[in-house]
mmCIF file of C-alpha atoms and ligand atoms in Angstrom:
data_model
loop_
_atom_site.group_PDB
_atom_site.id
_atom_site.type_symbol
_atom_site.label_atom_id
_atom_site.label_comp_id
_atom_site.label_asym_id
_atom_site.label_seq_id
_atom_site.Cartn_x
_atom_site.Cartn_y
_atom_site.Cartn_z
ATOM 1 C CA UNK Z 1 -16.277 -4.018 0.206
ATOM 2 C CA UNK Z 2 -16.314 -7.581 1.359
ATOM 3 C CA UNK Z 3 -16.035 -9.960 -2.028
ATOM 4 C CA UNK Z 4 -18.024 -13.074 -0.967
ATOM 5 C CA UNK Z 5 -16.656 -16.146 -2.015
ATOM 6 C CA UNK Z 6 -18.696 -19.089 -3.231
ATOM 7 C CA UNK Z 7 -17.598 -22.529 -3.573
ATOM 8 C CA UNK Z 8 -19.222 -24.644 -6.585
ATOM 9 C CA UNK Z 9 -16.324 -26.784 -7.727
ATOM 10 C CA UNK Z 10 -18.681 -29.413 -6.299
ATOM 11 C CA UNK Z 11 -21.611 -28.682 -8.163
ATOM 12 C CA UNK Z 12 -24.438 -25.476 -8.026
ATOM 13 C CA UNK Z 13 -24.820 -24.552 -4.082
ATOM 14 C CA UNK Z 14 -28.644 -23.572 -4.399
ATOM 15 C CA UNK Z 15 -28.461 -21.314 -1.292
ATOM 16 C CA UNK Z 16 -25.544 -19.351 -2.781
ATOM 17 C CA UNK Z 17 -26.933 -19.237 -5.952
ATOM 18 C CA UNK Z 18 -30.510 -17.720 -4.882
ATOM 19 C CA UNK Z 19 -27.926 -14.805 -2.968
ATOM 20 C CA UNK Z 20 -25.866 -14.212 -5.854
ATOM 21 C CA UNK Z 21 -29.017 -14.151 -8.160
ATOM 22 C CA UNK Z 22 -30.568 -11.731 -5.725
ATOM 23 C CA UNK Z 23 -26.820 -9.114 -5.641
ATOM 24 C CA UNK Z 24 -27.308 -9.016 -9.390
ATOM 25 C CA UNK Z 25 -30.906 -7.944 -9.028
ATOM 26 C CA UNK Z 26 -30.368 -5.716 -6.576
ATOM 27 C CA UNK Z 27 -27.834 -4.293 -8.704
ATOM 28 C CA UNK Z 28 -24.354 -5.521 -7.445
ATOM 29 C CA UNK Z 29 -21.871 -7.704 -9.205
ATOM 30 C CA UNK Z 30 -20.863 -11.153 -9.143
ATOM 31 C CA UNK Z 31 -17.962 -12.855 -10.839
ATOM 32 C CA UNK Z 32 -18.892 -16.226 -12.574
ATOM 33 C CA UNK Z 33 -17.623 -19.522 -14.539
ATOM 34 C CA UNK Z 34 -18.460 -19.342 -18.195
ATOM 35 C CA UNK Z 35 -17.006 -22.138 -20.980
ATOM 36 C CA UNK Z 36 -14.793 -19.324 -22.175
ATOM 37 C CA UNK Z 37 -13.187 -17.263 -19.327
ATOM 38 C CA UNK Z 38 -15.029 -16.160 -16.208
ATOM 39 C CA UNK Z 39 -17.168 -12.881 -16.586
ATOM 40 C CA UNK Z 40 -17.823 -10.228 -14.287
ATOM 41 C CA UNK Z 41 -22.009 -9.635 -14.347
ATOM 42 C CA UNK Z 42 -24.432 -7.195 -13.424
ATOM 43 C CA UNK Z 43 -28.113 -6.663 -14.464
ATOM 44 C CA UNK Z 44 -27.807 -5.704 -18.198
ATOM 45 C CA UNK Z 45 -30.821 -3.546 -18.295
ATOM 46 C CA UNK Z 46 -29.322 -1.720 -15.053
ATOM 47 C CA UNK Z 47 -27.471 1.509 -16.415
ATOM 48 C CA UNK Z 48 -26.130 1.885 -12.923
ATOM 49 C CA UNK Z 49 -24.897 -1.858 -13.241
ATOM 50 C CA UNK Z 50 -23.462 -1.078 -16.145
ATOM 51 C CA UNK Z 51 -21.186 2.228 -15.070
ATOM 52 C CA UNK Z 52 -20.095 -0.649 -11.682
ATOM 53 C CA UNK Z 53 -18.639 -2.724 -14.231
ATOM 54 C CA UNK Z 54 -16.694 -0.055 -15.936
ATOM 55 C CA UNK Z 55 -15.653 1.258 -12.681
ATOM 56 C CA UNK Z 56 -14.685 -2.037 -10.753
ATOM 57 C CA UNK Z 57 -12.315 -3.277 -13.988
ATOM 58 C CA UNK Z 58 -11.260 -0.026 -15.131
ATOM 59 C CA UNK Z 59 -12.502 -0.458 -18.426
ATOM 60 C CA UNK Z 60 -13.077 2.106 -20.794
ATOM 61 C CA UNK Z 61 -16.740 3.139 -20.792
ATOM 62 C CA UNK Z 62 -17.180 3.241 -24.697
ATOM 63 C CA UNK Z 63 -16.323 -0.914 -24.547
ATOM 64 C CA UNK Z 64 -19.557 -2.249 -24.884
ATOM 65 C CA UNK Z 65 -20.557 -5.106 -22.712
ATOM 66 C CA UNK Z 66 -21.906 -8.692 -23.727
ATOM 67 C CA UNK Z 67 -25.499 -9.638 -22.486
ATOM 68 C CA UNK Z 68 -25.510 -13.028 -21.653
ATOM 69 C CA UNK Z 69 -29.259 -14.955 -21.922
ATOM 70 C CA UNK Z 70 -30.230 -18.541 -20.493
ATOM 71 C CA UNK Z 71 -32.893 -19.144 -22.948
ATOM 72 C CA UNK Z 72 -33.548 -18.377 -27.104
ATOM 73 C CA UNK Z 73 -36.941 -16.414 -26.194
ATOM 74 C CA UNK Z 74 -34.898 -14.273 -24.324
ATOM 75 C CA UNK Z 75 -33.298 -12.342 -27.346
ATOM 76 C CA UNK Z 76 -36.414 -10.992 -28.631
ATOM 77 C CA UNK Z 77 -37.224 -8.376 -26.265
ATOM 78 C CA UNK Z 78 -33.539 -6.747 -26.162
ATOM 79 C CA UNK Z 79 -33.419 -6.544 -30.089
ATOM 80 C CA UNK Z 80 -34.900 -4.629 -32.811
ATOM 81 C CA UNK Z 81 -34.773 -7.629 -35.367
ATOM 82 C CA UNK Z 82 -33.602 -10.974 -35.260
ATOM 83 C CA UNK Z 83 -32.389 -11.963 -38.878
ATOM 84 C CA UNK Z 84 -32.920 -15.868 -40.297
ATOM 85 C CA UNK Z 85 -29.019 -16.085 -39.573
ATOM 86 C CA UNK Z 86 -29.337 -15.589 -36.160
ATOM 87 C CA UNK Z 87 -31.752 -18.136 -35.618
ATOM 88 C CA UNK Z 88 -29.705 -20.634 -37.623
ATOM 89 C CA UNK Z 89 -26.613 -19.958 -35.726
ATOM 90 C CA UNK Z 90 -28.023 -19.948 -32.519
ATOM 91 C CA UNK Z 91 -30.123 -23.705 -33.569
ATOM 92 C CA UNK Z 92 -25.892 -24.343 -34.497
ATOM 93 C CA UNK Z 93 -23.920 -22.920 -31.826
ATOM 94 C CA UNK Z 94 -25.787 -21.954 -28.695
ATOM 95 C CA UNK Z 95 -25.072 -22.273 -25.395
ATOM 96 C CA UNK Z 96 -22.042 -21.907 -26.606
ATOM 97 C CA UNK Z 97 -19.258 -19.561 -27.024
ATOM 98 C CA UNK Z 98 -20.228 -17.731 -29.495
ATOM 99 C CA UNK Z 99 -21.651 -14.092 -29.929
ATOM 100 C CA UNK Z 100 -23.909 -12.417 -32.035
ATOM 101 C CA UNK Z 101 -24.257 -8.808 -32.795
ATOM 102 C CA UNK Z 102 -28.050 -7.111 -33.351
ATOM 103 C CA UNK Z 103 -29.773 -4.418 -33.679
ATOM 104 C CA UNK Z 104 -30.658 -3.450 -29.666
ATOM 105 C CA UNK Z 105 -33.828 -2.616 -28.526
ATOM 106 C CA UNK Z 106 -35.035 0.682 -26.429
ATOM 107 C CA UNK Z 107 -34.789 -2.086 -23.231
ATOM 108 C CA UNK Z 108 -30.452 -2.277 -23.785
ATOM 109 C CA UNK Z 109 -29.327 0.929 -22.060
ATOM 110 C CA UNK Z 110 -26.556 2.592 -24.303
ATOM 111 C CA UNK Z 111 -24.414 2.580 -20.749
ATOM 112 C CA UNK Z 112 -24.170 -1.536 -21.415
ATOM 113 C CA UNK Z 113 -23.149 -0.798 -25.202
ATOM 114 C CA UNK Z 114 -21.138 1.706 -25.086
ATOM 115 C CA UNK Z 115 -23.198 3.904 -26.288
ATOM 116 C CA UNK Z 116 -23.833 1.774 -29.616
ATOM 117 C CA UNK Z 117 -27.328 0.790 -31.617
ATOM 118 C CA UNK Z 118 -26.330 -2.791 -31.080
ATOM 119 C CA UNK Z 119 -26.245 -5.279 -28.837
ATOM 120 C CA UNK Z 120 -23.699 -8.679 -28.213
ATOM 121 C CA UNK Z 121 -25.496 -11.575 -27.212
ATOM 122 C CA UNK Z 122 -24.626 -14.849 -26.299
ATOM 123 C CA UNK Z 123 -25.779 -17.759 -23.941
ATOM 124 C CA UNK Z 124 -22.670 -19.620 -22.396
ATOM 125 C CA UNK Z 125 -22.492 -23.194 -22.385
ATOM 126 C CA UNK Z 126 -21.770 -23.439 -18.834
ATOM 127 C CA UNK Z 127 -24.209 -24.914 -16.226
ATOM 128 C CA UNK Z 128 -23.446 -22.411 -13.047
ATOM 129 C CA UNK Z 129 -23.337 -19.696 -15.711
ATOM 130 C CA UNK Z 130 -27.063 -20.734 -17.172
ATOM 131 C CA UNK Z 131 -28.777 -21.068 -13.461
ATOM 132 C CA UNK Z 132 -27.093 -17.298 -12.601
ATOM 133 C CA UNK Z 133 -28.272 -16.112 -15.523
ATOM 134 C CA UNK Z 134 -31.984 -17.398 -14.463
ATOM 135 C CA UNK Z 135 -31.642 -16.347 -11.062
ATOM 136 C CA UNK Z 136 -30.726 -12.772 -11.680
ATOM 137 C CA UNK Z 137 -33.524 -12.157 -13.803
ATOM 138 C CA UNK Z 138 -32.459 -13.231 -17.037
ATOM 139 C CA UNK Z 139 -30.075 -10.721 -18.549
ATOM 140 C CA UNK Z 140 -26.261 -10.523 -17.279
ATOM 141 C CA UNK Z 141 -24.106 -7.941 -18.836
ATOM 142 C CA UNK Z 142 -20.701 -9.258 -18.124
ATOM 143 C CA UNK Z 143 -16.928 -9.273 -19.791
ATOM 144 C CA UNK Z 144 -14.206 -11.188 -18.588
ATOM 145 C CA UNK Z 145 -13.762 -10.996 -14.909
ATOM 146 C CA UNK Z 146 -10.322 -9.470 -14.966
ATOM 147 C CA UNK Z 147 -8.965 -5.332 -14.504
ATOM 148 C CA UNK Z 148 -8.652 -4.385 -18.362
ATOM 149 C CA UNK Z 149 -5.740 -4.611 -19.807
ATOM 150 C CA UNK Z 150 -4.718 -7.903 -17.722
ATOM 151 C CA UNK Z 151 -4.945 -11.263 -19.035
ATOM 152 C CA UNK Z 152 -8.866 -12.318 -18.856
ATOM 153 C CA UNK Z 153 -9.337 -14.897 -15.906
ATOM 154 C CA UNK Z 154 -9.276 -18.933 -16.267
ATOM 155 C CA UNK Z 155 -9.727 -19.578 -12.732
ATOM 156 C CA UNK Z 156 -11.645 -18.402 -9.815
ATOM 157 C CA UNK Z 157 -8.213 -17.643 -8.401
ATOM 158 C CA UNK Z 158 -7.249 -15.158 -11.176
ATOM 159 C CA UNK Z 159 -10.539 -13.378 -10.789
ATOM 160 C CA UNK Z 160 -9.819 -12.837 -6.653
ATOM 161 C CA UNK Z 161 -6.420 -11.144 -7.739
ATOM 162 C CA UNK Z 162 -7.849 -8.805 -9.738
ATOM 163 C CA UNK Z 163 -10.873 -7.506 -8.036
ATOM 164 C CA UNK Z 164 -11.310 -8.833 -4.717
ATOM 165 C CA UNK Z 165 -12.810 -6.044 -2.283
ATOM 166 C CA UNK Z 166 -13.955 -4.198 -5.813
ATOM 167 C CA UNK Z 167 -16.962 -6.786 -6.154
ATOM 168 C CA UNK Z 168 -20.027 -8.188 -4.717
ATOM 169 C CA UNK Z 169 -18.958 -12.313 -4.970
ATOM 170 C CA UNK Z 170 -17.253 -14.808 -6.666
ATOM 171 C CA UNK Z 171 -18.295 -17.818 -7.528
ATOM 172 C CA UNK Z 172 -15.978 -20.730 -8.158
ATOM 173 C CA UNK Z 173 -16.707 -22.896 -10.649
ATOM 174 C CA UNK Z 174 -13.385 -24.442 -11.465
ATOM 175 C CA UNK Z 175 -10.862 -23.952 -14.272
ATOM 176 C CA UNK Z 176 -12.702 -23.140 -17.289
ATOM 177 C CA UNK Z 177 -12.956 -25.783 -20.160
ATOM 178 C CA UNK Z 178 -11.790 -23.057 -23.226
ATOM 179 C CA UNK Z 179 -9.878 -20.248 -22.142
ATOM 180 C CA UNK Z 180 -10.799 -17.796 -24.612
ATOM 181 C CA UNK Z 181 -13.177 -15.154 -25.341
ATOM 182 C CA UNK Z 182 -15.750 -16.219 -27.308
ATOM 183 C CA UNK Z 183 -16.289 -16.057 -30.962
ATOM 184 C CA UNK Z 184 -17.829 -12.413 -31.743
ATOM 185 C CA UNK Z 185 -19.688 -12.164 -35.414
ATOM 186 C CA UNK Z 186 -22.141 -9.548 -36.290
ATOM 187 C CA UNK Z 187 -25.157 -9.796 -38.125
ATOM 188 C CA UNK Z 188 -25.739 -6.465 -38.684
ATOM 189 C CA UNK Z 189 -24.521 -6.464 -41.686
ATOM 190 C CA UNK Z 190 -25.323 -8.036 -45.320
ATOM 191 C CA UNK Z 191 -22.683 -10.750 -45.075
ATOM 192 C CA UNK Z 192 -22.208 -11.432 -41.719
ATOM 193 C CA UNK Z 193 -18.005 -10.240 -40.113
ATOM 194 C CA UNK Z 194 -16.379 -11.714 -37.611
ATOM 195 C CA UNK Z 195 -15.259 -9.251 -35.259
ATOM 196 C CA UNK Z 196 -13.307 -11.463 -32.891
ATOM 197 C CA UNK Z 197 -12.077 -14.875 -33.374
ATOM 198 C CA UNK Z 198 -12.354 -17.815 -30.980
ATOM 199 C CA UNK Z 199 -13.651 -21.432 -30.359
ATOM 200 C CA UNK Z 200 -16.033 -21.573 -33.192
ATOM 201 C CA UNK Z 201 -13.622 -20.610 -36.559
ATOM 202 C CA UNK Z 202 -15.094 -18.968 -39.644
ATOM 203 C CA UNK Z 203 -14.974 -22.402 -41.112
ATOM 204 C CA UNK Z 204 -17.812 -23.433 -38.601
ATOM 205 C CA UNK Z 205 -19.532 -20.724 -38.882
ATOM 206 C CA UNK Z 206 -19.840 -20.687 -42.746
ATOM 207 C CA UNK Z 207 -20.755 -24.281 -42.845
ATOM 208 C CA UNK Z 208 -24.131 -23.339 -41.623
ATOM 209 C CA UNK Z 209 -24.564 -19.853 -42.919
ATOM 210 C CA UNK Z 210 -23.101 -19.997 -45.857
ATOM 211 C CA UNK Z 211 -20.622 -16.405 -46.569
ATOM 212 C CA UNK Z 212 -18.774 -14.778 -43.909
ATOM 213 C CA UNK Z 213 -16.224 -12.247 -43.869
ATOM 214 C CA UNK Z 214 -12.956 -11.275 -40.941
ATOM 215 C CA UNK Z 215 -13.101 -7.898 -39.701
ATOM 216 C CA UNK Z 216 -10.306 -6.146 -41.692
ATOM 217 C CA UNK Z 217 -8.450 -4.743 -38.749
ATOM 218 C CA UNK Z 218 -7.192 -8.404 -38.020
ATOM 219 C CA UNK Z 219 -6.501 -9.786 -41.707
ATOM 220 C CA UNK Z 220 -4.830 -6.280 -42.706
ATOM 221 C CA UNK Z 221 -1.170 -5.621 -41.585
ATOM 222 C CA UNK Z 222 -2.157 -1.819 -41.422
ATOM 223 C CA UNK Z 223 -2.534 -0.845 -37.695
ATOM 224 C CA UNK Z 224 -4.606 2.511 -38.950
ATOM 225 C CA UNK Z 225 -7.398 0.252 -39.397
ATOM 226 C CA UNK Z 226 -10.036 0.191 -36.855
ATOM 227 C CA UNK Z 227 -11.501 -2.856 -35.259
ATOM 228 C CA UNK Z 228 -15.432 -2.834 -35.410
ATOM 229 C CA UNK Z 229 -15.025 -4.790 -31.644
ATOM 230 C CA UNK Z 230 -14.164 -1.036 -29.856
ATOM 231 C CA UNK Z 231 -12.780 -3.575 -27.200
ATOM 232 C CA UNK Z 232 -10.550 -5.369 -29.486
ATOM 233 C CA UNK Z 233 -8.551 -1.519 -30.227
ATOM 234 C CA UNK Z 234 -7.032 -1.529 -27.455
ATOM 235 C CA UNK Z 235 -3.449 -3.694 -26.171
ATOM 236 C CA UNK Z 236 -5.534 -6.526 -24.390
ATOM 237 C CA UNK Z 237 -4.356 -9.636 -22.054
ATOM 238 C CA UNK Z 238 -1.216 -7.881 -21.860
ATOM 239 C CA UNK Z 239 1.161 -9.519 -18.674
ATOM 240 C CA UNK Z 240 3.525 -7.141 -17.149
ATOM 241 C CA UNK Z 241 6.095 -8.528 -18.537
ATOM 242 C CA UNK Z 242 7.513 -7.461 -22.028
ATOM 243 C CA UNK Z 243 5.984 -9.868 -24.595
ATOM 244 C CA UNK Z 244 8.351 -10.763 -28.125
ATOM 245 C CA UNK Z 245 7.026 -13.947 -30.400
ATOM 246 C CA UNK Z 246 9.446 -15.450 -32.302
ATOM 247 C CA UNK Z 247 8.402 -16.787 -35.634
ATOM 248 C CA UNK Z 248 9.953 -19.406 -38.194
ATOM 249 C CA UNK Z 249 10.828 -22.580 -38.440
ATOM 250 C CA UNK Z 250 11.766 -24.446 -35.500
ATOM 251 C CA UNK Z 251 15.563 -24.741 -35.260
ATOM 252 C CA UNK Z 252 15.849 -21.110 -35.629
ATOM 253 C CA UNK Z 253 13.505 -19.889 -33.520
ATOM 254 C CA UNK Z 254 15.218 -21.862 -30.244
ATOM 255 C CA UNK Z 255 18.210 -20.347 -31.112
ATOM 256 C CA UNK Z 256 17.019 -17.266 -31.414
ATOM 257 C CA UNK Z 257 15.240 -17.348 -28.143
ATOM 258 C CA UNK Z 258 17.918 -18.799 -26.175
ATOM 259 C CA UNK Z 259 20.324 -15.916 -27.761
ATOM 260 C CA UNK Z 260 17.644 -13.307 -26.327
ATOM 261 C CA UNK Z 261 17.353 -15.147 -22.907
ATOM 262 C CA UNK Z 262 20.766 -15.378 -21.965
ATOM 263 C CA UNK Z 263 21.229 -11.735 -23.264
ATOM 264 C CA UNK Z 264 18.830 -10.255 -21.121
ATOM 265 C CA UNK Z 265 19.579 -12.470 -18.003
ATOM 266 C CA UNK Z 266 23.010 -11.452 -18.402
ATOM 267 C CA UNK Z 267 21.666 -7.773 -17.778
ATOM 268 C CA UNK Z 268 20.317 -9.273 -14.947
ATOM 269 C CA UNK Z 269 15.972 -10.255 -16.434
ATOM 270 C CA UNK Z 270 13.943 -12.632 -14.883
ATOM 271 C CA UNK Z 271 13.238 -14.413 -18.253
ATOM 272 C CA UNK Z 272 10.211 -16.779 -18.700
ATOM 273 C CA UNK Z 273 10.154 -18.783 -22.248
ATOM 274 C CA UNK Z 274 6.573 -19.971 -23.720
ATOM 275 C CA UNK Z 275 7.638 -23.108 -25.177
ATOM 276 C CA UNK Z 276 5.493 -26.609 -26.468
ATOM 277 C CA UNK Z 277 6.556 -29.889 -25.359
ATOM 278 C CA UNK Z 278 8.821 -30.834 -28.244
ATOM 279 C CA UNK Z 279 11.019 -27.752 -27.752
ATOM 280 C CA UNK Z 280 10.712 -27.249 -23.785
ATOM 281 C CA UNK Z 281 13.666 -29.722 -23.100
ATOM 282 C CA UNK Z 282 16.036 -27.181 -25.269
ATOM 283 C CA UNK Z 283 15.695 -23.532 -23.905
ATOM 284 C CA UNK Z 284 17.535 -22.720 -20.987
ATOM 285 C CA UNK Z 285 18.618 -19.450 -18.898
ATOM 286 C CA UNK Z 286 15.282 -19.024 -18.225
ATOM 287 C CA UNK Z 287 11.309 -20.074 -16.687
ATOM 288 C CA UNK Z 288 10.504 -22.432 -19.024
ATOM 289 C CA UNK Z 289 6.688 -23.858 -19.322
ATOM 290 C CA UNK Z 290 5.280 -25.772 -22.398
ATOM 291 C CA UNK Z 291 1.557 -24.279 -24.046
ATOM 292 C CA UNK Z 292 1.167 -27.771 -24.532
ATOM 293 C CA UNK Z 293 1.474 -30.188 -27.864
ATOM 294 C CA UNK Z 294 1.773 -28.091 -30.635
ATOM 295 C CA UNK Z 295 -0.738 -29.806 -32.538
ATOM 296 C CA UNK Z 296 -3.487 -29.974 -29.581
ATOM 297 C CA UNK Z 297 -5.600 -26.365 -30.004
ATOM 298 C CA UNK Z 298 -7.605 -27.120 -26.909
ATOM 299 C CA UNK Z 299 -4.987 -27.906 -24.419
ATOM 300 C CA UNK Z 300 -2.746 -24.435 -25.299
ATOM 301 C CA UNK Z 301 -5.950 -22.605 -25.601
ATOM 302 C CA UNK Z 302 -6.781 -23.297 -22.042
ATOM 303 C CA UNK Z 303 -3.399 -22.752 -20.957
ATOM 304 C CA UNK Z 304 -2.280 -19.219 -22.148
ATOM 305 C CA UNK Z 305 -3.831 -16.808 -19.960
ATOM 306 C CA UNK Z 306 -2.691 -19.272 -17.235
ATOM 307 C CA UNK Z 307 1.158 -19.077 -18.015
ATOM 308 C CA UNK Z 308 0.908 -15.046 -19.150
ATOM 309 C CA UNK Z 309 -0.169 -14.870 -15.331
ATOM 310 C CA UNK Z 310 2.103 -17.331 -13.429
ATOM 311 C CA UNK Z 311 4.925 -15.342 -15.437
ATOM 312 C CA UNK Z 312 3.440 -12.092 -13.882
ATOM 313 C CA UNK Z 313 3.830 -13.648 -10.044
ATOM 314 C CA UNK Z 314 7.158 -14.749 -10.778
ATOM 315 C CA UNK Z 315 7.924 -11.528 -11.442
ATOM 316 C CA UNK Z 316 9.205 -12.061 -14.744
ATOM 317 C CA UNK Z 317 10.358 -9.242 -16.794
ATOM 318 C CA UNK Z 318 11.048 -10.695 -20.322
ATOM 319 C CA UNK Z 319 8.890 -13.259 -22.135
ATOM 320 C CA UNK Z 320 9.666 -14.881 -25.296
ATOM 321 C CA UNK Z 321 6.529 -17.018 -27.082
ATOM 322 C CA UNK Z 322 7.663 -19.204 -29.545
ATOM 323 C CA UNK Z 323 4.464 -18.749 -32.077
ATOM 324 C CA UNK Z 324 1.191 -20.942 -31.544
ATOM 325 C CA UNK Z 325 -0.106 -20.930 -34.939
ATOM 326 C CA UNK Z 326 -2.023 -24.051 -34.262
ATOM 327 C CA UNK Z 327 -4.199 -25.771 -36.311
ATOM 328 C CA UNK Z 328 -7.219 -25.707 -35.880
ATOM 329 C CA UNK Z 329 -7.629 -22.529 -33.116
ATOM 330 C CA UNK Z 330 -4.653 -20.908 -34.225
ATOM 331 C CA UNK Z 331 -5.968 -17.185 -35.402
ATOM 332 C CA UNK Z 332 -7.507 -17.145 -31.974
ATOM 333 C CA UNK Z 333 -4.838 -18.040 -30.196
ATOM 334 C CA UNK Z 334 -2.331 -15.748 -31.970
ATOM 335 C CA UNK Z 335 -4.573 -13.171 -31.946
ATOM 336 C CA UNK Z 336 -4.358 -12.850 -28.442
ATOM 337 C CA UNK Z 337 -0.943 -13.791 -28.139
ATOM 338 C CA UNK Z 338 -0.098 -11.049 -30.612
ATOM 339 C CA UNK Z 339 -2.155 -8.451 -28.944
ATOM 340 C CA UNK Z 340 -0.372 -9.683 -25.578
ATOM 341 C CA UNK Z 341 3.326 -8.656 -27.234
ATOM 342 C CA UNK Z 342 2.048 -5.451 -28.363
ATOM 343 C CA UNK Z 343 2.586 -6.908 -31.819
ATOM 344 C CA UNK Z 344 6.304 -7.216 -31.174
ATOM 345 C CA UNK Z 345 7.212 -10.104 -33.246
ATOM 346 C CA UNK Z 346 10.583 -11.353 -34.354
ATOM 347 C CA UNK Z 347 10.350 -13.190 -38.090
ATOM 348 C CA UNK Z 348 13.650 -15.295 -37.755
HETATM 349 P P1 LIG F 1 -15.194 -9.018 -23.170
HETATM 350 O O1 LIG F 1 -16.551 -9.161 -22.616
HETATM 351 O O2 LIG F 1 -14.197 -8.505 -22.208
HETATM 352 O O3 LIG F 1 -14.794 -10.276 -23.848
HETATM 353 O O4 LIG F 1 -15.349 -7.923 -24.289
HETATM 354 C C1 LIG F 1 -16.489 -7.879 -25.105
HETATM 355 C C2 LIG F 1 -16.086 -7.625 -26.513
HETATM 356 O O5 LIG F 1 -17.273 -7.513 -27.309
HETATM 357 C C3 LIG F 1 -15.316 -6.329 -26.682
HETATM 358 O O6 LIG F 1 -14.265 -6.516 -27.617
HETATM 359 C C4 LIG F 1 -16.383 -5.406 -27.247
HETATM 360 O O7 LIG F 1 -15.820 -4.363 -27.971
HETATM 361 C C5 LIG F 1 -17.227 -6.347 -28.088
HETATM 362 N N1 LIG F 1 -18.603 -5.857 -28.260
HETATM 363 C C6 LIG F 1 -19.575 -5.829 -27.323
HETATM 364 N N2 LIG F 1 -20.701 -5.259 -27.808
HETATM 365 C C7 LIG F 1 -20.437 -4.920 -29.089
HETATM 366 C C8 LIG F 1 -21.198 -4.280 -30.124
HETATM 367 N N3 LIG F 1 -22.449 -3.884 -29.915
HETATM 368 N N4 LIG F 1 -20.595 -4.079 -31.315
HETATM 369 C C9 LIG F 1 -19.314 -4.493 -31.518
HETATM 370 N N5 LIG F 1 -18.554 -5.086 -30.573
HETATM 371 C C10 LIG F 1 -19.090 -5.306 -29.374
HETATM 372 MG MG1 LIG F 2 -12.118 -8.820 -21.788
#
């Protein structure tokens, strides 16, 4: 299959987006910009849509797929019941990155969730992502735009090296603003649990509706524990490379990782170090690239997928991640970066 390829780092090409508006309604798919990380969509009340997402990322066909809406009115004909919470949250938050978790009406096939009663919703704050949204028809089932397992896509770039020839088109849109997934919380439930954490923190999200609770497969240290997400079960963003964090205070953990890096290039490893800029002048031995300032969320947010896959071209072998417990966005982050090292973590 030929992947088109259309250029929008200059702003919305109408022409282009008509064409990719009429793929998705014709059932193909189309790789797009969101705030968060691009997303692969199809029609998301196309079963046969659905099943060409599953196939074109290799993703596991019981990982339920996020409809993505340009408009509030929208919701109500894809769910059951909209509860007062939604409607506050969505007033709060939307477009933005977060998603919300119904009950799904008869109109959801169970091939876009997985087979599940619910439904994930969200509408991206994201311009191109909005006008695609309205020119396929109005509901785009997409995840992130990379093969699963692989670090999810920042740029238009990443997207290409993952699924070009697998895919309808690609628009670029730039380097997204966030770079990660977004917030998932569902409202299914009495007090409403936060199944995946991202841009908008629990903090945010209480502040309008009052109690909310973490899903306890990502506050408990028990790995038996399964996450509600069925996506977020499985080892996720993962770079080819082996992953190891190193935690503690700061001293320690350079000299810890420059021990490990000049072990394993002595057996010969590519190495690549994760570093911030008030450490990145001490490692050596290896690939060394700052995540940014330590205490600026945004900037290593945006950056992580980013480095995980520059390590991957390089053909690094080893990476060691000091850990980017951040202020403000720092369960999201090191919940990805965690899930990235296959929870191999060093406490030094
Ligand atoms: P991605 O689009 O790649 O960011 O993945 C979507 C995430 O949303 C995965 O972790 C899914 O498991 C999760 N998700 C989607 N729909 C549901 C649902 N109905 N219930 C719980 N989690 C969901
Ligand atoms: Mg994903």
């Amino acid at each position: 299959m030929q992947t088109l390829w259309m250029d929008m780092t200059a702003g919305i090409q109408a022409e282009d987006m008509e064409k990719a508006g009429q793929i998705l309604k014709d059932g193909g798919l189309v790789a797009f910009p969101t705030e968060t990380v691009y997303g692969l969509g199809g029609n998301g009340l196309d079963a046969g849509a659905a099943q060409k997402i599953y196939a074109a990322k290799g993703r596991p066909s019981d990982n339920p797929l996020i409809i993505h809406i340009a408009q509030w009115e929208d919701l109500v004909p894809i769910t059951s019941h909209i509860p007062e919470k939604a409607k506050v949250l969505a007033d709060a938050f939307w477009p933005g990155p977060l998603t919300m978790i119904l009950p799904k009406s008869d109109l959801v096939p169970m091939e876009t969730t997985g087979g599940l009663n619910t439904v994930a919703v969200r509408m991206p704050g994201h311009k191109a992502a909005l006008e695609l949204i309205r020119a396929g028809g109005g509901y785009i089932a997409a995840p992130s735009a990379n093969t699963s397992g692989r670090p999810s896509p920042t740029t238009a770039a990443h997207v290409r090296e993952d699924l070009d020839g697998k895919i309808d088109a690609i628009i670029d849109g730039g380097e997204v603003g966030i770079g990660l997934e977004s917030t998932i919380v569902d409202l299914t439930e009495e007090v409403p649990v936060i199944l995946r954490p991202g841009y908008i923190s629990a903090q945010m999200l209480s502040e309008v509706i009052g109690e909310v609770r973490m899903d306890r497969a990502f506050v408990s240290a028990d790995p038996s524990i399964r996450p509600k997400a069925p996506g977020m079960k499985y080892r996720h963003y993962a770079p080819k490379a082996q992953l190891q964090i190193v935690e503690g205070p700061e001293e320690k953990v350079v000299e810890t990782i420059n021990e490990l890096a000049a072990n394993a290039a002595a057996q010969g490893q590519l190495v690549g170090i994760i570093a911030t800029d008030a450490t990145k002048e001490r490692y050596e031995n290896a690939i060394i690239r700052s995540a940014g300032d330590r205490t600026d969320d945004i900037t290593i947010a945006a950056h992580l997928y980013g480095l995980l896959r520059e390590f991957d071209e390089l053909g690094v072998s080893e990476i060691y991640s000091e850990a980017l417990d951040t202020p403000r966005l720092g369960q999201a982050i090191m919940n990805r970066l965690i899930k990235a090292a296959g929870h191999r973590i060093l406490q030094v």
